[in-house]
Tab-separated table of C-alpha atoms and ligand atoms in Angstrom:
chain	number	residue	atom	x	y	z
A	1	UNK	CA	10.023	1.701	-31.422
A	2	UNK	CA	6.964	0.303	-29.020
A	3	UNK	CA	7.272	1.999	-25.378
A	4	UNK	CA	8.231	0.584	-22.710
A	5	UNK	CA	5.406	-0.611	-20.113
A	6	UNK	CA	5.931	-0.305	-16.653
A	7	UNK	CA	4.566	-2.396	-14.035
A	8	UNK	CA	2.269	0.372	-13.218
A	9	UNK	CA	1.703	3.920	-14.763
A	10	UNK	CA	-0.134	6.649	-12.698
A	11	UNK	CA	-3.561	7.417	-13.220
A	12	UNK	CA	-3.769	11.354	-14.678
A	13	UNK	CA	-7.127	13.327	-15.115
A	14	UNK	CA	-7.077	15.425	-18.320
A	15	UNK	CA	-5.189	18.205	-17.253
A	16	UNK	CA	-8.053	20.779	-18.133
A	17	UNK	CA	-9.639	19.756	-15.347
A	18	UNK	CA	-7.170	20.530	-13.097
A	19	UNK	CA	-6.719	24.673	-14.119
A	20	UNK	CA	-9.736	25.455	-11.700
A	21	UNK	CA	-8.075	23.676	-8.994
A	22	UNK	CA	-4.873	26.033	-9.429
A	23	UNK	CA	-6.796	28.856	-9.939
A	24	UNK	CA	-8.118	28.513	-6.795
A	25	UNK	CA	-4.677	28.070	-5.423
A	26	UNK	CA	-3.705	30.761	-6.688
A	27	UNK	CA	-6.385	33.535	-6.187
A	28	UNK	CA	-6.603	32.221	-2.329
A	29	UNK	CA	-2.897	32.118	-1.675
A	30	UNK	CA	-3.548	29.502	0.591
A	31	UNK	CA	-1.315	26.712	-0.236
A	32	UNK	CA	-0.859	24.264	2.707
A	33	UNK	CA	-1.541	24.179	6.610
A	34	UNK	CA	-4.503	22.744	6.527
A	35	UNK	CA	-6.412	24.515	4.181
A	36	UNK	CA	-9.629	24.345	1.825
A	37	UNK	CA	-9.127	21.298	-0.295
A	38	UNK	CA	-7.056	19.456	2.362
A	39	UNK	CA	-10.722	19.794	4.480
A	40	UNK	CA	-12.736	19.127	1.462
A	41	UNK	CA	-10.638	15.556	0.426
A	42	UNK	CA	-10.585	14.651	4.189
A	43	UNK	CA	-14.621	14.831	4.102
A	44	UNK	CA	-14.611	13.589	0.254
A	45	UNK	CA	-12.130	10.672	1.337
A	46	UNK	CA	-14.239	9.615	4.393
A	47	UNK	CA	-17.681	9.375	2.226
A	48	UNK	CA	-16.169	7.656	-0.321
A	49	UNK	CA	-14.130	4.922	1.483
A	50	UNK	CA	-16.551	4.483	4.490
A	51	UNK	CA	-14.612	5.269	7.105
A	52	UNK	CA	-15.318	7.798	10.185
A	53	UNK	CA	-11.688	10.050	10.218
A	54	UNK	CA	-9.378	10.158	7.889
A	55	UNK	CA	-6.259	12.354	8.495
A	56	UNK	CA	-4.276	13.546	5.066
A	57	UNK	CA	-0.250	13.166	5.057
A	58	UNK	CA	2.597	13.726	2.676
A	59	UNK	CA	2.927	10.207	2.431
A	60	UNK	CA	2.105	6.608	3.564
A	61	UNK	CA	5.625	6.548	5.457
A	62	UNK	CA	5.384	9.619	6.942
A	63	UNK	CA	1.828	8.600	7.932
A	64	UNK	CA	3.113	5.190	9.180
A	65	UNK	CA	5.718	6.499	11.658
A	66	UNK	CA	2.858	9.161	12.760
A	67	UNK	CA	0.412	6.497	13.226
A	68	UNK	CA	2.798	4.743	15.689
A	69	UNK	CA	3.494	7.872	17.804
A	70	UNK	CA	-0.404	8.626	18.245
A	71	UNK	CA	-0.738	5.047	19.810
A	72	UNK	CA	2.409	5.711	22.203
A	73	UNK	CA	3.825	2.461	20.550
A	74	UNK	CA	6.651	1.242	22.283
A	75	UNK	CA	9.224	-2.212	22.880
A	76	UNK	CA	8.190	-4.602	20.131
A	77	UNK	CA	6.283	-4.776	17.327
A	78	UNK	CA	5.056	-7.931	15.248
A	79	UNK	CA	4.948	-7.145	11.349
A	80	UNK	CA	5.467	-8.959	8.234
A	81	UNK	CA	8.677	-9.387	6.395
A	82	UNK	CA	6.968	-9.673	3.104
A	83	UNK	CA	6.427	-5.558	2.196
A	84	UNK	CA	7.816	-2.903	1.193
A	85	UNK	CA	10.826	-1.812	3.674
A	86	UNK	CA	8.593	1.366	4.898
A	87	UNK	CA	6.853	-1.033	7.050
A	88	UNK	CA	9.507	-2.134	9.585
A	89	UNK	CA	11.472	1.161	8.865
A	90	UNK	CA	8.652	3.467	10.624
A	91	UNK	CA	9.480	1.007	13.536
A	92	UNK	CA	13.334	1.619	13.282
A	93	UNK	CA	12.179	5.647	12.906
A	94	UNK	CA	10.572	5.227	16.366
A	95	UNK	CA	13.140	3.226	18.256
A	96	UNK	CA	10.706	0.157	17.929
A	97	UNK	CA	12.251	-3.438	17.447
A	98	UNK	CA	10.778	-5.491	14.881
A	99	UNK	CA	9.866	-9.155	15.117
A	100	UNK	CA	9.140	-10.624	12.180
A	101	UNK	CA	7.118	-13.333	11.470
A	102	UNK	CA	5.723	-15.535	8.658
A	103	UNK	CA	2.875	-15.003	5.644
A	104	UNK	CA	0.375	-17.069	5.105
A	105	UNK	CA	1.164	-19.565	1.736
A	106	UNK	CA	-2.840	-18.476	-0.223
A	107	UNK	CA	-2.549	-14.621	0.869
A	108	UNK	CA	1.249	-13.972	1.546
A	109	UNK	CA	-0.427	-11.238	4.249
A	110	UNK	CA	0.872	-11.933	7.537
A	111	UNK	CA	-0.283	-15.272	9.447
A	112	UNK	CA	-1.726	-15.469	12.711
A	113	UNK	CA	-1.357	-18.758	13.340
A	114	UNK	CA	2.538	-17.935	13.902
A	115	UNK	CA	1.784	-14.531	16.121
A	116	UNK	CA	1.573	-15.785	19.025
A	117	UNK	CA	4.781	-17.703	19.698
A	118	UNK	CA	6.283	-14.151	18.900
A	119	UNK	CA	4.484	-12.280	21.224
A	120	UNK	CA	7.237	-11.247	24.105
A	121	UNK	CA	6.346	-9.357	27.391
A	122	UNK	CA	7.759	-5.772	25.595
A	123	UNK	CA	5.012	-6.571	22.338
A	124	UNK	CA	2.788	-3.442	22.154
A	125	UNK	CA	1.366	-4.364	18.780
A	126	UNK	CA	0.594	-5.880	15.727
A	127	UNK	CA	1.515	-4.115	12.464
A	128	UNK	CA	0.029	-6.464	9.534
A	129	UNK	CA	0.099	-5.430	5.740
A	130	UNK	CA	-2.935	-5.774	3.322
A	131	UNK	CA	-0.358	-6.859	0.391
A	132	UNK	CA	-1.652	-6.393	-3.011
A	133	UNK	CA	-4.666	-4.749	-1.600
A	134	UNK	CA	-5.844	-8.844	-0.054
A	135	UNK	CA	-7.484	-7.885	3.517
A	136	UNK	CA	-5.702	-9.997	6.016
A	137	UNK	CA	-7.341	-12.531	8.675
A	138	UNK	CA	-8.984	-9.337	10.662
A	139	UNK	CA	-10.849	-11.262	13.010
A	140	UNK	CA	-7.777	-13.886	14.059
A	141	UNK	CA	-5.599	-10.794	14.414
A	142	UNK	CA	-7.904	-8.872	16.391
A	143	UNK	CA	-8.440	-11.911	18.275
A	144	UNK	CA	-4.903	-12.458	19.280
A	145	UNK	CA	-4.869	-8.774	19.974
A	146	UNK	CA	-7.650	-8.464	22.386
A	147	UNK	CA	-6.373	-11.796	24.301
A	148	UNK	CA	-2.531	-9.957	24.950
A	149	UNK	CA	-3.675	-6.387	24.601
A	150	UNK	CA	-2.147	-5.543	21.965
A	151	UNK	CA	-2.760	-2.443	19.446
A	152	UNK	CA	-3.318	-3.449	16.111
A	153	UNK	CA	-1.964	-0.546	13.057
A	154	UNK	CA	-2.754	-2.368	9.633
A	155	UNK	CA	-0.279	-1.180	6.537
A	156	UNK	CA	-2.885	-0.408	4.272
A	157	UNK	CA	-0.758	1.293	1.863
A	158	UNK	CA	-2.704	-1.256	-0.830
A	159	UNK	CA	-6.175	-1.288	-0.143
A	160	UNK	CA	-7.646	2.312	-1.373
A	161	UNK	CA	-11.486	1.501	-1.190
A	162	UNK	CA	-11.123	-2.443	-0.765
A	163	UNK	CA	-14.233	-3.829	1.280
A	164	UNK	CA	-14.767	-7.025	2.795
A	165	UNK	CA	-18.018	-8.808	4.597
A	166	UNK	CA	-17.874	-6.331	7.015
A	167	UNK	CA	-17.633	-2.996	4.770
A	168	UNK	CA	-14.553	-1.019	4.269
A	169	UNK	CA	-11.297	-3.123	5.607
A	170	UNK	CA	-9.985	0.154	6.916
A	171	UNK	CA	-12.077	0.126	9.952
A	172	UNK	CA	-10.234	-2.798	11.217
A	173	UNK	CA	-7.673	-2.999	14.839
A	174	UNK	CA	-7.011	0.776	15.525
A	175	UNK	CA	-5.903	2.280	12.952
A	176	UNK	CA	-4.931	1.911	9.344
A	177	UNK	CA	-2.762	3.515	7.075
A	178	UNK	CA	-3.224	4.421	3.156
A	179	UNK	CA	-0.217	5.630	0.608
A	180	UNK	CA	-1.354	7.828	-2.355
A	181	UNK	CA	1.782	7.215	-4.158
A	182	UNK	CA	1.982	7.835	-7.939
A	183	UNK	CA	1.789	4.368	-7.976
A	184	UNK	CA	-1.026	3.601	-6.062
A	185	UNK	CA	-4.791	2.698	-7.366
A	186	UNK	CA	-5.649	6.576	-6.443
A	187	UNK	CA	-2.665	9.139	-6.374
A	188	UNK	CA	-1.923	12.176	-5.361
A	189	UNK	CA	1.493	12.302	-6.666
A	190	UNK	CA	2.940	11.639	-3.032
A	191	UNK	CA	0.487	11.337	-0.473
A	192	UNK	CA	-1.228	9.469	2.485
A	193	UNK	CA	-3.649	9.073	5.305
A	194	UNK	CA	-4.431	7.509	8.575
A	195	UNK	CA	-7.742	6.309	8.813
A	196	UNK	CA	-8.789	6.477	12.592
A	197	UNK	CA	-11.856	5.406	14.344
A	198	UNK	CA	-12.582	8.262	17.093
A	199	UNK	CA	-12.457	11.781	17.024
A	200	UNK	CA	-9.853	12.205	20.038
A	201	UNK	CA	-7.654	10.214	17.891
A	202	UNK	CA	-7.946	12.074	14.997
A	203	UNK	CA	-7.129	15.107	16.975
A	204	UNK	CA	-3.638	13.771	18.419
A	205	UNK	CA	-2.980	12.848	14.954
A	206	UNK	CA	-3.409	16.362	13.554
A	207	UNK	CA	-1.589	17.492	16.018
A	208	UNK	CA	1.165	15.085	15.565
A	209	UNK	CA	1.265	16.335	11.684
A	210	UNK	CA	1.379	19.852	12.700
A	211	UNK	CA	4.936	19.678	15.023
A	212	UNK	CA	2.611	19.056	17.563
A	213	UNK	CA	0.618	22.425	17.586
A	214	UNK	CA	-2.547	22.816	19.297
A	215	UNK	CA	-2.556	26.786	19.027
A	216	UNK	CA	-0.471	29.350	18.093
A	217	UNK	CA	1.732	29.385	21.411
A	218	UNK	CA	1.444	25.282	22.366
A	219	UNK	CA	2.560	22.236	21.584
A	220	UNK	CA	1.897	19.267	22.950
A	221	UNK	CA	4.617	16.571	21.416
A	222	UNK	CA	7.278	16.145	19.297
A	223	UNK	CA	5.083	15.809	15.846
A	224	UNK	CA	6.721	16.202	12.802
A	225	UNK	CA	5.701	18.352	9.417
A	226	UNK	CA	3.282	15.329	7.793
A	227	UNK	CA	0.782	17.716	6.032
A	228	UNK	CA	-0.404	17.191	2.700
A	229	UNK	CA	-0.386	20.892	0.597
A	230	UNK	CA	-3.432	21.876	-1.308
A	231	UNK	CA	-2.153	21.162	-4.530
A	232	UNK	CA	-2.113	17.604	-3.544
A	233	UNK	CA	-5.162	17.784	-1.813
A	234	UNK	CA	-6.768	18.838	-4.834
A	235	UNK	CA	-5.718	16.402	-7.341
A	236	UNK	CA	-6.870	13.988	-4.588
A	237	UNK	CA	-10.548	15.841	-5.499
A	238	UNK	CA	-10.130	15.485	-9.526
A	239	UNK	CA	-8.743	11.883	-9.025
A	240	UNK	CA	-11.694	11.011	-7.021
A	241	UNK	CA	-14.106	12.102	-9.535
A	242	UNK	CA	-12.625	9.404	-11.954
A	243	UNK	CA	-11.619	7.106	-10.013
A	244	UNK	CA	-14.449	4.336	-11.030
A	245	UNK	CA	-13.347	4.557	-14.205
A	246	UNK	CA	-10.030	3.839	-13.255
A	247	UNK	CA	-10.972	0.832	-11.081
A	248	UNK	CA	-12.664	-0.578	-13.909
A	249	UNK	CA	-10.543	-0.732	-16.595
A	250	UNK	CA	-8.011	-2.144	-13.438
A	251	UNK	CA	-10.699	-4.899	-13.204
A	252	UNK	CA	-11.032	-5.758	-16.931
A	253	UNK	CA	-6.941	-6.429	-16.776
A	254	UNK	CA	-7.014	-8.692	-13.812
A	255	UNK	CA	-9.929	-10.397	-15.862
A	256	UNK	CA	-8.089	-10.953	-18.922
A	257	UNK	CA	-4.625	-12.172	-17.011
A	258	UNK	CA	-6.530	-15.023	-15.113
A	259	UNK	CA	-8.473	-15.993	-17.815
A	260	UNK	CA	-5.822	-16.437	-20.034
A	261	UNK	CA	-2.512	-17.295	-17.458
A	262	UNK	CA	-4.799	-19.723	-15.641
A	263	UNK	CA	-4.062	-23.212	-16.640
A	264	UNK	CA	-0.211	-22.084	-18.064
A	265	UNK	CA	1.683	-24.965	-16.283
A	266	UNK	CA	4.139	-23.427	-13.659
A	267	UNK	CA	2.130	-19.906	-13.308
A	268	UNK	CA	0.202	-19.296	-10.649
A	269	UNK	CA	-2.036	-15.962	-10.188
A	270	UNK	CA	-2.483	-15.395	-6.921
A	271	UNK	CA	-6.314	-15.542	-5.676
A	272	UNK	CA	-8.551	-12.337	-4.503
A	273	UNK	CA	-9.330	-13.970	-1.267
A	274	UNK	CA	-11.812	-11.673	1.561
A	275	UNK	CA	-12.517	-9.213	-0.456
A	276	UNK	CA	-16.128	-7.809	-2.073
A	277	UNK	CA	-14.689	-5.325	-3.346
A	278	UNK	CA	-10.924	-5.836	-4.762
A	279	UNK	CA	-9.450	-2.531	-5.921
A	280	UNK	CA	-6.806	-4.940	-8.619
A	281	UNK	CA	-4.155	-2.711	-7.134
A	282	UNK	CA	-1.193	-5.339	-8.520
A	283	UNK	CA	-1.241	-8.596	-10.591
A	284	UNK	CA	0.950	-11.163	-8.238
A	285	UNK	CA	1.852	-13.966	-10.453
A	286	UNK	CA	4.364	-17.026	-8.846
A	287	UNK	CA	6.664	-18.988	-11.138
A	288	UNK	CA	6.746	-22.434	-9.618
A	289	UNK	CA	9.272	-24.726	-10.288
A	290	UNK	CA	7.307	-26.549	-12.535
A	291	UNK	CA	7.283	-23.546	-14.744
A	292	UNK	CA	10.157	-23.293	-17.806
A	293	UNK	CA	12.024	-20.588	-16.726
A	294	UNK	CA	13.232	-19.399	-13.229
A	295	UNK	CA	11.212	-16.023	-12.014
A	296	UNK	CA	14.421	-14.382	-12.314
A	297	UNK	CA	14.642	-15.388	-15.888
A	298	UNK	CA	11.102	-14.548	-16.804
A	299	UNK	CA	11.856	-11.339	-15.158
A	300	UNK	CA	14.718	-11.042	-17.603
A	301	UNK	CA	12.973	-12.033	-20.853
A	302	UNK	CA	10.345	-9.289	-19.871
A	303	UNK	CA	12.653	-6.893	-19.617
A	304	UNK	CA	14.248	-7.531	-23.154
A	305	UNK	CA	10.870	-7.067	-24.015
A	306	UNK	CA	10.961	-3.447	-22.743
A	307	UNK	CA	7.868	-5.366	-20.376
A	308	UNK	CA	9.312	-4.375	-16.088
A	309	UNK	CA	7.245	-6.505	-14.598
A	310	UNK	CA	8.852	-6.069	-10.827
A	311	UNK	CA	9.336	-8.725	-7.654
A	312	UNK	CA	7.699	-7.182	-5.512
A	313	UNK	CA	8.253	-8.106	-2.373
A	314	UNK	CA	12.016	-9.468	-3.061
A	315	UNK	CA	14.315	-9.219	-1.068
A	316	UNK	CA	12.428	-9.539	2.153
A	317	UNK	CA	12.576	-6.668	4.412
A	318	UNK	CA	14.243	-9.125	6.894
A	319	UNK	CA	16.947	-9.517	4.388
A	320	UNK	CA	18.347	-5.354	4.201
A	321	UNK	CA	21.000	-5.239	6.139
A	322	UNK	CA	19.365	-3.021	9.079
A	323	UNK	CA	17.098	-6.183	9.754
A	324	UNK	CA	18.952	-9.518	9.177
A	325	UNK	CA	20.715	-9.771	12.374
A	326	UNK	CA	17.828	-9.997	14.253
A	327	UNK	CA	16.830	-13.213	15.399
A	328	UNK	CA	13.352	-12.867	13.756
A	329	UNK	CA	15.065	-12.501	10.463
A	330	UNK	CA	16.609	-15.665	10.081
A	331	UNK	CA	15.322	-17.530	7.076
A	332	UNK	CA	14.521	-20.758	9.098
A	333	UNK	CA	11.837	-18.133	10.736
A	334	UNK	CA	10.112	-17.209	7.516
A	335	UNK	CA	9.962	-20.586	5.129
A	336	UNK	CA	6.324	-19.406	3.279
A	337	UNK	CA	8.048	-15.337	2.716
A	338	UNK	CA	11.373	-16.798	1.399
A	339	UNK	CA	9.655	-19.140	-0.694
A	340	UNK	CA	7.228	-15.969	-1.967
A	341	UNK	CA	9.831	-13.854	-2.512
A	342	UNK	CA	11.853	-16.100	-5.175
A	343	UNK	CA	8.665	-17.065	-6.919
A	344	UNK	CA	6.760	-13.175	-7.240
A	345	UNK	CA	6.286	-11.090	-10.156
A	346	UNK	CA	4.041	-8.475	-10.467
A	347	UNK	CA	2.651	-7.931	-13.837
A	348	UNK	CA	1.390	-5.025	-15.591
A	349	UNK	CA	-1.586	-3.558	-14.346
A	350	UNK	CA	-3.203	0.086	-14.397
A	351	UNK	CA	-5.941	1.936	-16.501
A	352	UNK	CA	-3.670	3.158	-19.571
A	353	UNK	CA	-2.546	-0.299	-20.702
A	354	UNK	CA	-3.812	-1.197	-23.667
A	355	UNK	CA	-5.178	-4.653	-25.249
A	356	UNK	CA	-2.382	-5.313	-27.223
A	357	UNK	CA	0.361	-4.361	-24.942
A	358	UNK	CA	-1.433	-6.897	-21.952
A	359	UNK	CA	-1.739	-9.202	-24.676
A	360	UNK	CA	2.327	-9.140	-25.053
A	361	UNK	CA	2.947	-9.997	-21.733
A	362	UNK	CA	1.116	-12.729	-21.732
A	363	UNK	CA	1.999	-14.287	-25.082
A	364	UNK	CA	5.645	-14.143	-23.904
A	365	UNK	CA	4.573	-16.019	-20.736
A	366	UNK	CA	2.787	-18.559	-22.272
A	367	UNK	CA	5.228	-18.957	-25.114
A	368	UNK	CA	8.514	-19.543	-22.158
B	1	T4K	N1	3.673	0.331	2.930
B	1	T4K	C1	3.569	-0.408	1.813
B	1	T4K	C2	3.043	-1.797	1.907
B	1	T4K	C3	3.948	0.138	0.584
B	1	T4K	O1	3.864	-0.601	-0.547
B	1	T4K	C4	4.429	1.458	0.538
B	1	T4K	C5	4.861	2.037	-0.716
B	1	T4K	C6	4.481	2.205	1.735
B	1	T4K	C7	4.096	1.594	2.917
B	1	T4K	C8	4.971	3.610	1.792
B	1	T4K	O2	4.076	4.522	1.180
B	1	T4K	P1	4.678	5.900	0.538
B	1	T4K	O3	5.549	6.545	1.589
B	1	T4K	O4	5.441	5.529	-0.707
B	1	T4K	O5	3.432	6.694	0.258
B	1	T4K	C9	7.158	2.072	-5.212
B	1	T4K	C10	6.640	3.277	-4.483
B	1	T4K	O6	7.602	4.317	-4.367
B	1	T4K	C11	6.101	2.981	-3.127
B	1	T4K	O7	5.169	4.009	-2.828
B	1	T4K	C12	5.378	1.662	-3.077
B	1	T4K	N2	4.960	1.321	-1.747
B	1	T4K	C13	6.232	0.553	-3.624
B	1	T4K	C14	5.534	-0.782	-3.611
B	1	T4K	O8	6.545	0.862	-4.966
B	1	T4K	P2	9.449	1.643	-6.369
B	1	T4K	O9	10.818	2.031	-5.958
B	1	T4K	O10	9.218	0.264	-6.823
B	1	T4K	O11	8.850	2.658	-7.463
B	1	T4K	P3	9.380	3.021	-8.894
B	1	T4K	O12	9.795	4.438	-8.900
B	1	T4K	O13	10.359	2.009	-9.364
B	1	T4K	O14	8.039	2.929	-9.737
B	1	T4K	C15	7.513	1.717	-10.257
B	1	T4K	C16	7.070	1.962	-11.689
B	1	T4K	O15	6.010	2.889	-11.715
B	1	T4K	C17	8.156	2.554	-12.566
B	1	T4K	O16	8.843	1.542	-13.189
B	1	T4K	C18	7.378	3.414	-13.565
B	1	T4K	C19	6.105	3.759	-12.846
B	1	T4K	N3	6.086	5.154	-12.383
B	1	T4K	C20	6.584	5.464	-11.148
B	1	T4K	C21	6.569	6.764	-10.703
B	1	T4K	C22	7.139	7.125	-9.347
B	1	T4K	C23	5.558	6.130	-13.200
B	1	T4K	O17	5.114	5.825	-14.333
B	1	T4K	N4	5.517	7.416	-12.753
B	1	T4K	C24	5.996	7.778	-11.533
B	1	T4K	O18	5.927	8.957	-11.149
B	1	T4K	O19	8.540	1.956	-5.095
């Protein structure tokens, strides 16, 4: 019987490589709290991406809800409907009220042409998502920003070592935020970090991640338990060293899917726009109408297939049922996201997929 293929399948070193890393572990008995391999993948992390402070978390949500607290966030926030729900939920976990607004139709990452007829006097900031990894407009966002003074915290949860004109797009607005998910580009089973610009900031942030300890006997704020253990740390390390690898056999798939799904009447891959360096976290494809089958039904056929392709983002964050009142949620508000979300379908994509197996997704979309 063939295996089923998953829209994406962590990335796993040989698992020789990782015994040193436990023995470590092990021999120190220093397992979390900030220890030896959380300092080294900080440092690693920072080299590697091009970014000045990173700070290490349990996970992108976690890291999210943090990153709001070291800004003092308050009132409103402007954010994207088209993302995963851990977006607009760190808002909800601060007390912060959404406002959604609409995606751009080429990028589906927020637009900033709409921003600005959202922006109320209790907006404190923008909270934008790189989706699939695509930087957004970073220079029409900040713009907007600096004009109402507004903070800008970009979702980053996608974009693990993506670069545009102006280097790594983490060291956009004031700070972003990364998710090492299993099924991220680079994974450290769960994980995350805030990438931060000063090192005040990074400071609060620690000390946001640590309950809010600055020493033994003080503590500053209500923080919350965010740290990432040293096991996780350390796979971060291994990962790292193979992580190249990874990204290119990631970039011979994307290859391979446009060359072959371009030109299939009704598909449409979406394009790698502002990047020089894409990191192929996902492969967005939209089934337009013009296509044979519905997206739900090509979703479907996959599936019999044993292919799960998945839709994300459907349904729209504004659509859960903690968000749709709101007067930002109403469809009529968000045409381009609506339209996105009944169209998207994310197709395989990570290192372990193999010729043949890509090649069966695609036949079956060609042959619909
Ligand atoms: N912001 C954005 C824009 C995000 O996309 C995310 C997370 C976050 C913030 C929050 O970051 P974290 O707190 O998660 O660090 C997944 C992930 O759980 C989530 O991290 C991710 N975004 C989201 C887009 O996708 P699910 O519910 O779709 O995952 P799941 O379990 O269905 O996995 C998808 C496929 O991956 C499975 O069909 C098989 C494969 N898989 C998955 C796991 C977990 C494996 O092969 N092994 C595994 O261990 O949410």
């Amino acid at each position: 019987m063939t295996q089923p293929i998953y829209v994406t399948q962590p990335y796993l070193p040989p698992l020789e490589e990782f015994i040193p890393y436990l023995q470590k572990i092990w021999d120190s008995k220093i397992l979390t709290n900030g220890g030896p391999f959380h300092q080294q993948l900080e440092q690693a992390l920072c080299e590697h991406l091009g970014v000045k402070h990173l700070a290490l978390f349990t996970n992108g949500t976690i890291a999210l809800v943090t990153a709001l607290q070291a800004l003092r966030i308050t009132g409103e926030v402007i954010t994207t409907p088209y993302s995963f729900v851990a977006t607009a939920h760190s808002l909800l976990w601060n007390g912060i009220k959404p406002v959604f607004v609409d995606v751009d139709p080429n990028t589906l990452n927020l637009d900033p042409t709409k921003i600005e007829a959202a922006i109320t006097p209790q907006t404190t900031a923008i909270m934008p998502v790189h989706v699939y990894g695509h930087p957004c407009d970073v220079d029409a966002i900040q713009k907007i920003a600096d004009n109402y003074n507004l903070r800008v915290i970009y979702d980053a949860a996608h974009a693990f070592g993506v670069q545009d004109k102006a280097g790594s797009v983490l060291n956009h607005g004031d700070l972003s935020v990364l998710s090492f998910h299993a099924t991220k580009v680079f994974n450290t089973f769960e994980g995350g970090a805030i990438i931060c610009p000063d090192a005040k900031t990074k400071q609060r942030i620690d000390h946001l991640k640590n309950f809010g300890f600055v020493n033994e006997v003080t503590v500053v704020a209500p923080g919350i338990n965010g740290k990432m253990c040293e096991f996780n740390a350390a796979l971060g390390l291994l990962q790292l060293k193979h992580i190249d690898q990874a990204l290119a056999r990631r970039q011979e798939i994307d290859a391979t899917y446009r060359e072959q799904l371009t030109g299939v009447k009704g598909i449409h891959c979406l394009s790698q726009a502002g990047e020089k360096v894409a990191n192929y976290a996902y492969f967005p494809i939209l089934a337009q109408p013009d296509y044979p089958l519905s997206r739900d039904a090509l979703y479907d056929k996959l599936k019999q297939h044993g292919i799960h392709a998945r839709r994300y983002f459907y349904p729209l964050i504004s659509d859960f049922p903690m968000y749709r009142s709101m007067p930002s949620a109403q469809r009529s508000n968000l045409p381009v996201a609506a339209d996105a979300a009944s169209k998207i379908l994310c197709l395989p994509i990570y290192p372990a997929l193999q010729s043949q197996e890509q090649q069966r997704v695609i036949d079956l979309i060609k042959g619909a």
